[in-house]
XYZ file of C-alpha atoms in Angstrom:
600
model
C -5.190 -27.566 -38.451
C -5.635 -31.119 -37.857
C -9.626 -31.885 -36.988
C -10.492 -35.078 -34.876
C -14.340 -35.991 -35.598
C -16.434 -35.500 -32.448
C -19.437 -37.583 -31.797
C -22.293 -37.355 -29.425
C -22.032 -40.493 -26.674
C -25.674 -41.949 -28.437
C -24.258 -42.357 -31.786
C -21.182 -43.993 -30.334
C -23.427 -46.463 -28.419
C -25.767 -46.964 -31.434
C -22.350 -47.648 -33.684
C -21.094 -50.335 -31.038
C -24.280 -51.851 -31.350
C -24.706 -52.057 -34.793
C -20.972 -53.254 -35.655
C -19.126 -54.113 -32.765
C -16.297 -55.660 -34.622
C -15.843 -52.261 -36.774
C -14.869 -49.947 -34.160
C -12.522 -47.206 -35.020
C -9.251 -47.951 -33.595
C -7.044 -45.921 -31.970
C -4.256 -43.611 -33.593
C -1.122 -44.538 -33.983
C 2.352 -42.509 -33.313
C 2.695 -42.940 -37.109
C -0.949 -41.505 -37.996
C -0.420 -38.544 -35.726
C 2.717 -37.709 -37.659
C 1.381 -37.983 -40.686
C -1.828 -35.470 -39.681
C 0.974 -32.883 -38.145
C 2.830 -32.704 -41.275
C -0.241 -32.446 -43.546
C -0.927 -29.977 -41.211
C 2.106 -28.165 -41.648
C 2.093 -28.583 -45.318
C -1.355 -26.873 -45.467
C -0.551 -23.799 -43.549
C 3.088 -23.876 -45.630
C 0.748 -23.646 -49.147
C 2.189 -26.955 -50.447
C -0.796 -29.137 -49.975
C -4.179 -28.368 -50.733
C -6.749 -27.018 -47.981
C -9.460 -28.982 -46.338
C -12.856 -29.006 -48.131
C -16.009 -28.315 -45.602
C -19.544 -30.511 -46.560
C -20.566 -27.106 -48.910
C -17.035 -27.480 -50.539
C -15.363 -23.928 -48.996
C -11.621 -24.089 -48.462
C -11.410 -24.179 -44.593
C -8.311 -21.654 -43.714
C -5.341 -23.765 -42.144
C -3.900 -21.024 -40.000
C -7.398 -21.080 -38.233
C -6.681 -22.043 -34.606
C -8.297 -25.889 -33.230
C -10.272 -24.183 -30.700
C -12.386 -22.461 -33.680
C -12.421 -25.008 -36.464
C -13.465 -28.106 -33.808
C -16.802 -28.055 -33.708
C -18.884 -29.436 -30.659
C -20.279 -32.885 -30.441
C -23.971 -32.122 -30.567
C -23.340 -31.108 -34.037
C -22.478 -34.216 -35.413
C -19.838 -33.530 -37.971
C -17.498 -36.074 -38.975
C -15.689 -34.217 -41.498
C -13.368 -30.821 -41.278
C -16.354 -28.099 -40.970
C -16.998 -24.461 -39.911
C -20.323 -24.750 -39.909
C -21.193 -23.827 -36.133
C -19.015 -20.655 -36.812
C -21.296 -18.885 -39.900
C -24.903 -17.870 -38.974
C -27.310 -20.666 -38.387
C -31.046 -19.066 -39.503
C -30.065 -18.253 -43.318
C -33.697 -18.383 -44.377
C -34.090 -15.698 -41.696
C -31.734 -13.706 -43.099
C -33.076 -13.778 -46.665
C -36.488 -12.748 -45.376
C -35.488 -9.669 -43.716
C -36.757 -5.895 -44.999
C -34.672 -4.294 -47.468
C -33.339 -0.386 -46.930
C -35.940 1.097 -48.591
C -39.030 -0.890 -47.967
C -41.578 1.238 -45.496
C -45.176 1.384 -44.712
C -46.924 3.271 -47.350
C -49.306 6.218 -46.556
C -52.418 7.538 -47.687
C -54.961 5.825 -49.611
C -54.932 3.859 -53.221
C -55.978 6.234 -55.844
C -56.156 3.288 -58.083
C -58.301 1.309 -57.199
C -61.599 3.642 -57.488
C -64.971 2.564 -57.919
C -68.393 3.618 -58.156
C -70.579 0.377 -57.276
C -70.549 -1.353 -53.963
C -68.574 -5.045 -53.811
C -69.312 -7.782 -51.802
C -67.224 -8.236 -48.335
C -66.941 -4.676 -48.246
C -67.340 -2.465 -45.409
C -70.913 -1.557 -45.430
C -70.323 2.207 -44.136
C -67.898 3.206 -46.497
C -67.541 0.804 -49.617
C -63.991 0.320 -49.042
C -62.733 -3.516 -49.336
C -60.163 -3.378 -47.170
C -61.478 -3.328 -43.581
C -64.864 -4.075 -42.114
C -68.072 -1.741 -40.609
C -66.924 -2.434 -37.400
C -62.936 -0.949 -38.070
C -64.186 1.706 -40.198
C -62.533 4.968 -39.023
C -65.328 7.196 -41.318
C -68.236 8.932 -39.558
C -71.267 6.271 -39.603
C -73.488 7.662 -42.788
C -77.418 8.179 -42.424
C -77.784 5.917 -45.703
C -74.678 3.199 -45.608
C -72.788 2.730 -48.640
C -74.265 -0.701 -49.089
C -77.977 0.738 -49.865
C -77.167 3.535 -51.430
C -73.772 2.455 -53.801
C -72.887 6.294 -53.592
C -69.388 8.225 -52.514
C -67.743 4.623 -52.257
C -64.325 5.485 -50.589
C -61.231 4.581 -51.836
C -59.172 1.559 -50.304
C -56.326 1.870 -48.277
C -52.933 0.238 -49.071
C -52.390 -3.113 -47.716
C -49.815 -2.735 -45.814
C -46.513 -5.480 -45.987
C -45.397 -6.843 -42.780
C -41.699 -6.286 -42.328
C -38.867 -8.123 -40.674
C -36.270 -5.323 -39.667
C -32.720 -6.083 -38.252
C -30.969 -4.113 -35.585
C -30.222 -1.305 -37.705
C -33.699 -1.090 -39.325
C -35.440 -0.551 -36.506
C -33.180 1.876 -35.146
C -33.232 4.402 -38.379
C -34.485 7.401 -38.025
C -34.265 8.174 -41.657
C -36.268 4.968 -42.617
C -39.618 5.765 -44.598
C -38.427 9.636 -45.249
C -39.831 11.144 -48.669
C -36.944 13.333 -49.518
C -39.586 15.462 -52.302
C -40.906 16.791 -48.806
C -37.709 18.968 -48.706
C -38.591 20.433 -52.089
C -41.412 22.461 -50.236
C -39.425 23.831 -47.685
C -36.667 24.718 -50.711
C -39.271 26.827 -52.725
C -40.754 28.502 -49.966
C -36.967 30.269 -49.368
C -36.792 30.926 -53.128
C -40.128 32.467 -52.751
C -38.863 35.230 -50.011
C -35.628 35.673 -51.726
C -37.388 36.972 -54.355
C -39.711 39.002 -52.822
C -36.729 40.784 -51.144
C -35.247 41.246 -54.150
C -38.264 42.887 -55.869
C -38.241 45.165 -52.560
C -34.786 45.801 -52.666
C -35.157 47.039 -56.340
C -38.344 49.120 -55.795
C -36.370 51.177 -53.081
C -33.205 51.617 -55.562
C -35.898 53.444 -57.993
C -37.493 55.392 -55.199
C -33.772 56.802 -53.716
C -34.109 55.332 -50.454
C -31.082 53.732 -49.803
C -30.254 54.305 -46.455
C -33.260 53.624 -44.937
C -33.497 50.202 -47.060
C -30.359 49.415 -45.877
C -31.098 49.854 -41.992
C -34.401 48.285 -42.550
C -32.414 45.634 -43.993
C -30.068 45.240 -40.784
C -32.393 45.059 -39.099
C -34.200 42.268 -40.907
C -30.875 39.944 -40.801
C -30.750 40.516 -37.147
C -34.004 39.606 -36.568
C -33.817 36.500 -38.491
C -30.157 35.597 -36.765
C -31.770 35.695 -33.841
C -35.431 34.756 -33.802
C -35.940 32.880 -37.644
C -32.040 30.595 -37.276
C -31.409 28.585 -34.209
C -28.033 29.104 -34.378
C -25.065 27.835 -31.880
C -24.031 30.585 -28.785
C -27.119 31.672 -29.010
C -29.817 31.273 -25.888
C -33.265 32.803 -26.116
C -35.575 33.459 -22.865
C -38.965 32.503 -23.745
C -40.110 34.307 -20.416
C -38.594 37.727 -20.898
C -38.285 37.608 -24.784
C -34.552 38.164 -24.414
C -31.977 37.004 -26.955
C -28.402 35.962 -24.787
C -25.055 35.752 -27.138
C -22.279 34.200 -25.968
C -20.301 34.207 -28.780
C -17.539 36.705 -29.161
C -17.328 39.837 -30.916
C -15.496 39.084 -34.317
C -13.297 42.490 -33.575
C -12.070 41.134 -30.154
C -8.780 39.468 -30.089
C -9.365 35.564 -29.306
C -7.514 34.484 -25.849
C -5.408 31.906 -27.429
C -4.065 34.589 -29.842
C -3.000 36.478 -26.568
C 0.433 34.806 -26.290
C 1.729 32.463 -28.440
C 4.129 30.867 -26.515
C 3.000 27.114 -25.348
C 4.483 27.351 -21.869
C 1.877 30.143 -21.603
C -1.591 29.908 -19.586
C -3.728 27.322 -20.663
C -6.578 27.586 -22.746
C -9.290 25.104 -22.748
C -11.341 25.175 -26.150
C -14.321 22.993 -24.591
C -15.683 25.937 -22.361
C -13.646 28.587 -23.922
C -11.963 29.670 -20.801
C -8.353 30.794 -19.944
C -8.244 31.223 -15.963
C -4.522 32.242 -15.615
C -3.057 35.379 -17.024
C -1.176 35.175 -20.357
C 0.800 38.299 -20.145
C 2.251 36.860 -16.938
C 6.199 36.364 -17.664
C 6.023 39.196 -20.374
C 6.647 41.728 -17.407
C 3.485 43.566 -17.605
C 0.992 44.101 -14.413
C -2.133 42.711 -14.887
C -3.959 46.464 -14.573
C -1.899 47.581 -17.428
C -3.404 44.921 -19.898
C -6.922 44.590 -21.203
C -7.300 40.817 -20.375
C -5.889 39.112 -17.337
C -7.325 35.516 -17.118
C -10.600 34.760 -15.769
C -8.903 34.706 -12.192
C -8.357 38.079 -12.007
C -11.737 38.835 -12.522
C -12.653 36.069 -10.053
C -10.248 36.814 -7.248
C -10.495 40.828 -7.788
C -13.223 43.106 -6.210
C -15.449 42.285 -3.039
C -14.756 38.465 -4.506
C -12.015 37.796 -2.186
C -13.886 39.589 0.507
C -16.944 37.417 0.557
C -14.650 34.070 0.187
C -12.963 35.440 3.515
C -16.375 36.395 5.367
C -17.763 32.711 4.285
C -14.374 31.119 5.856
C -14.837 32.981 8.990
C -18.550 31.973 9.235
C -17.299 28.221 8.821
C -14.631 28.546 11.369
C -17.048 30.134 13.917
C -19.469 27.291 13.192
C -16.410 24.776 13.974
C -15.698 26.704 17.362
C -19.331 26.439 18.226
C -21.173 29.733 17.657
C -24.403 29.728 16.186
C -23.511 31.785 12.718
C -24.715 31.531 9.005
C -23.323 33.555 6.288
C -26.947 33.766 4.405
C -29.363 33.478 6.888
C -27.808 36.010 9.315
C -25.247 38.290 7.201
C -25.378 41.327 9.675
C -24.245 38.954 12.299
C -21.757 37.713 10.727
C -20.381 40.780 9.323
C -20.582 41.979 13.061
C -18.575 38.851 14.560
C -15.808 39.456 12.422
C -15.166 42.817 12.475
C -15.209 42.455 16.229
C -13.115 39.108 15.848
C -10.464 41.076 13.487
C -10.412 43.989 15.741
C -9.108 41.973 18.873
C -6.665 39.513 17.164
C -4.904 43.080 15.913
C -4.601 44.030 19.708
C -3.300 40.566 21.014
C -1.031 40.951 17.867
C 0.103 44.611 18.929
C 0.554 44.198 22.473
C 2.350 40.892 22.015
C 4.918 42.987 19.658
C 5.145 45.873 22.224
C 5.754 43.541 24.914
C 8.559 41.894 22.856
C 10.213 45.776 22.111
C 9.915 46.405 25.918
C 11.957 43.686 27.144
C 14.617 43.338 24.331
C 14.671 46.589 22.447
C 15.269 47.252 19.288
C 12.159 49.816 18.459
C 14.125 52.452 16.566
C 14.830 49.550 13.802
C 11.320 49.331 12.856
C 11.091 53.289 12.615
C 13.162 53.294 8.925
C 11.958 54.542 5.650
C 10.995 51.718 3.126
C 13.164 49.337 1.769
C 12.793 50.750 -1.489
C 14.133 54.318 -0.533
C 17.221 52.678 1.609
C 17.973 50.625 -1.682
C 17.284 52.899 -4.356
C 19.890 55.704 -4.065
C 23.371 55.449 -1.924
C 26.521 57.642 -2.208
C 28.748 54.816 -2.269
C 30.964 54.713 -4.912
C 31.998 51.010 -6.683
C 33.586 50.608 -9.932
C 33.595 47.068 -11.444
C 35.579 45.586 -14.714
C 33.872 43.721 -17.492
C 33.963 40.475 -15.370
C 31.818 41.209 -12.693
C 34.455 42.106 -10.146
C 35.157 44.774 -7.995
C 38.160 47.063 -8.734
C 37.327 50.219 -6.885
C 34.888 50.850 -3.991
C 33.889 48.929 -1.596
C 34.939 45.139 -0.948
C 32.513 42.359 -0.767
C 31.974 41.321 2.705
C 32.996 37.822 3.610
C 30.291 36.202 5.840
C 31.773 35.724 9.125
C 31.667 32.216 10.960
C 30.170 32.262 14.792
C 32.562 30.629 15.998
C 35.894 32.067 17.005
C 38.786 32.359 14.171
C 42.337 32.231 14.120
C 42.366 31.417 18.047
C 45.158 29.482 18.816
C 45.171 27.376 22.542
C 48.052 25.774 24.462
C 51.272 26.802 22.660
C 49.345 25.637 19.272
C 50.750 26.948 16.258
C 47.399 25.554 14.191
C 43.539 25.578 14.953
C 41.849 22.246 16.188
C 40.573 20.449 12.863
C 43.443 21.154 10.630
C 44.771 17.408 11.085
C 42.849 14.447 10.246
C 43.987 10.660 11.008
C 41.924 7.185 11.334
C 38.757 9.230 11.382
C 40.047 11.434 14.185
C 40.273 15.374 14.083
C 43.285 16.904 15.687
C 46.309 19.907 15.672
C 48.529 19.967 12.391
C 51.626 21.536 14.237
C 51.830 18.213 16.328
C 49.463 16.109 15.054
C 47.575 15.506 18.679
C 43.988 14.372 18.603
C 43.455 15.643 22.024
C 41.270 18.680 21.754
C 42.654 20.602 25.141
C 46.683 18.880 24.971
C 49.700 21.119 25.371
C 51.427 21.287 22.025
C 55.011 20.271 21.834
C 55.900 20.688 18.519
C 58.064 18.197 15.983
C 58.746 16.218 19.169
C 55.316 14.675 19.707
C 55.283 14.179 15.688
C 58.514 11.723 15.952
C 56.760 9.852 19.184
C 53.297 9.450 17.275
C 55.227 7.856 14.301
C 57.275 5.891 16.745
C 53.989 4.189 18.189
C 52.790 3.370 14.938
C 55.556 1.810 13.479
C 56.299 -0.054 16.876
C 52.979 -1.303 16.590
C 53.050 -2.687 13.518
C 56.458 -4.340 13.870
C 55.070 -6.255 17.005
C 51.793 -7.271 15.088
C 53.800 -8.451 12.237
C 56.610 -10.103 14.344
C 54.144 -11.971 16.042
C 52.072 -13.218 13.202
C 54.614 -13.262 10.637
C 57.006 -15.629 12.499
C 57.222 -19.370 10.979
C 54.782 -21.638 12.575
C 55.587 -23.528 15.776
C 56.931 -26.973 15.478
C 59.197 -29.112 17.045
C 62.452 -27.462 16.418
C 64.358 -25.521 19.461
C 65.216 -22.659 17.407
C 62.245 -21.137 16.946
C 63.041 -18.145 19.187
C 65.641 -17.048 17.315
C 64.032 -17.255 13.954
C 60.972 -15.239 15.748
C 63.665 -12.839 16.852
C 65.727 -12.609 13.549
C 62.082 -11.831 11.512
C 61.335 -9.295 14.181
C 64.960 -7.696 13.718
C 64.506 -7.976 9.725
C 61.150 -5.632 10.025
C 62.190 -3.451 12.811
C 64.003 0.240 10.898
C 67.146 1.018 12.717
C 66.095 4.670 13.748
C 63.791 3.321 16.345
C 66.708 1.466 18.308
C 68.449 3.852 20.223
C 66.125 4.855 23.145
C 65.627 2.678 26.186
C 61.676 2.615 25.520
C 62.891 0.680 22.377
C 64.570 -2.014 24.074
C 60.957 -2.350 26.186
C 59.958 -3.274 23.270
C 61.706 -5.430 21.810
C 61.603 -7.496 24.849
C 57.629 -7.324 24.745
C 57.600 -8.659 21.136
C 59.884 -11.345 22.284
C 57.512 -12.300 24.948
C 54.739 -12.000 22.721
C 56.020 -14.157 20.795
C 56.899 -17.375 23.105
C 52.992 -16.860 24.098
C 51.909 -17.632 20.109
C 54.188 -20.480 20.069
C 52.959 -21.988 23.301
C 49.079 -21.283 21.987
C 49.911 -23.060 18.715
C 50.875 -26.042 20.471
C 48.638 -26.261 22.604
C 45.618 -25.933 19.658
C 47.944 -28.636 17.331
C 47.699 -31.028 20.963
C 43.888 -30.607 20.910
C 43.451 -31.465 17.170
C 45.422 -34.490 17.517
C 43.447 -35.607 20.428
C 40.176 -35.195 18.564
C 41.399 -37.014 15.195
C 42.456 -40.260 16.292
C 43.683 -41.715 13.384
C 46.076 -44.841 12.743
C 49.815 -43.965 12.793
C 50.392 -44.894 9.347
C 48.461 -42.511 8.065
C 48.828 -40.016 10.442
C 52.825 -39.715 9.214
C 51.479 -38.556 5.383
C 48.700 -36.100 6.748
C 51.204 -34.615 8.797
C 53.546 -34.357 6.172
C 50.575 -33.013 3.666
C 49.590 -30.738 6.255
C 53.440 -29.187 6.663
C 53.378 -28.336 2.897
C 49.725 -26.589 3.387
C 50.712 -24.857 6.154
C 54.130 -23.537 4.266
C 52.222 -22.516 1.200
C 49.632 -20.368 3.131
C 52.576 -18.951 5.476
C 53.931 -17.836 1.880
C 50.468 -16.250 0.583
C 50.616 -14.473 4.506
C 53.715 -12.988 4.082
C 52.703 -11.555 0.572
C 49.363 -10.515 1.579
C 51.342 -8.391 4.813
C 53.580 -6.908 2.608
C 50.777 -6.165 0.520
C 48.270 -4.588 3.500
C 51.619 -2.786 4.595
C 51.442 -1.148 1.061
C 48.351 -0.146 1.090
C 48.216 1.485 4.429
C 51.424 3.769 3.770
C 49.235 4.851 0.405
C 46.383 5.238 2.370
C 48.304 7.237 5.236
C 49.487 9.124 2.400
C 45.956 9.520 0.598
C 44.438 10.815 4.190
C 47.723 13.688 4.549
C 46.614 14.934 1.167
C 43.820 17.939 0.900
C 40.457 16.425 0.031
C 40.342 18.796 -3.228
C 43.834 16.878 -4.422
C 43.103 13.245 -4.237
C 43.160 11.527 -7.111
C 39.889 10.465 -8.503
C 38.368 7.144 -7.309
C 41.390 6.881 -4.917
C 38.781 5.732 -2.265
C 37.489 2.679 -4.117
C 38.314 -1.048 -3.818
C 37.928 -2.513 -7.460
C 37.826 -6.657 -6.128
C 36.928 -8.654 -3.175
C 39.650 -9.605 -0.418
C 40.594 -13.397 -0.252
C 41.195 -15.225 3.065
C 44.774 -14.271 3.088
C 44.643 -10.429 2.427
C 41.821 -10.353 5.589
C 44.232 -12.238 7.549
C 46.477 -9.527 6.704
C 44.118 -6.767 7.488
C 42.939 -8.083 10.762
C 46.937 -8.863 11.735
C 47.981 -4.835 10.736
C 44.450 -3.000 12.217
C 44.883 -0.485 14.968
C 43.423 -1.373 17.811
C 42.450 1.508 19.639
C 40.982 -0.285 22.708
C 43.536 -2.254 23.152
C 45.640 -0.118 26.194
C 48.747 -2.415 25.741
C 49.174 -1.943 21.866
C 51.627 1.057 22.320
C 54.435 -0.607 25.245
């Protein structure tokens, strides 16, 4: 705890005027470091604690905002005087716990002679004639000298603290309670004597009854017990304590999740036997809500609700002011409501029929007994008897249209539903069997070969054999089983034309980039060589990414062909972000349904 002396401005100016040469210099960095080390040593206990002006040790762990004194205290060294009570003398002169005003008169100061300066009326020396509380005498004590009154006690001036002013037992004399104890003992002795007399005379039964009546009167009238309410107007004692023989509400169901018991109001609103299978009419206590919502209570609540709704609708009615009018209006309203409801029901039955279904016996009688025999196993399965009815769909089932061998929706691919028999994704298409499957697979393979042939080929350069290289790569990606028909030859020709168009586009792009970047001829050769190396590396990575993309597409097709319940766990989740080459391969290989020339 570093203490810095805080002096007021007046003292600083006075000290400056007295000794200008002896001004306190500013602390250097070394002085601050030493003060900090001393503070740490005091906190660690290796250095003695600081001492205030009274010689008391100051706790080094006290924070600075408590230990630093305000400037107007004129403190020079470390001190905690500003944190202690400042009026020590006032604290010392406060009254003690037993100090209080004395009652009565001082019998030790009795005298038979009038004293000078005493009251002329009664002779007491503690007050004057004008302050005397005694009746004015015919002959004053000053002249008669007889019946001199004793002196009063001189009351002390008590200086009480906060608690002393609010002490309700201050000045109470405990000996006053002895009178109550003596009275009680006398009553008990008298009762004992009366009981002994009854036993001697043989009137035991009468005495017992009288004693019980006496206890009852004492319990009600004399003793103010909790739970009793005495009405002084009607002279009736009302007890809200339960009879001891009754079962407490919280002991009726010991389940902690049963009805809640409020100990303050001693109420249990819900039924404690709610989940035990017992009806509310079978038990002797069904909660306070059962009493609250039984009998005419619910009827009164309905009548009050009807009166409120009628007032809201504009009808001048009040349940308490006009109960007869409210009841009559309610009867008319309920009757009209039932008539409208029955008329609507009859009109619906007349239009749509089905009146015979309403004239059936109760559901309890229908489901109670039956002549249908059903035998079950231990596992709950039906061995003999009626089978469990299968829930039928509202759609037609097992209906094959347009020569199809499977229903619509039995095939799923690339976000489209179709037929499993021919892999057709058109709803009203005609089934051609396995042939349409082969055509569909041929389209997919041809499109993938066309895309790879246009993207995977070598970059356009000044060599003249670019077309031949493209054709060779197309032949490598092409599978031999799709090169038999004339359609596939047309596809091959379209691939070559697409490769030439791509080559021309690349040349144009290269020329534009050369025009934009006007560099010296010497650095142009070096940059072109660097560009070619980078392009080769990019193309190599792109080829690898294309191969990986083809594998991924095959794996996706395989997973999509499987049933959803047979797919492996987390089969559709990717665990890493794709790089640039993988994104380029994805854009090359993706299916473009919006392109009308994708399959040609």
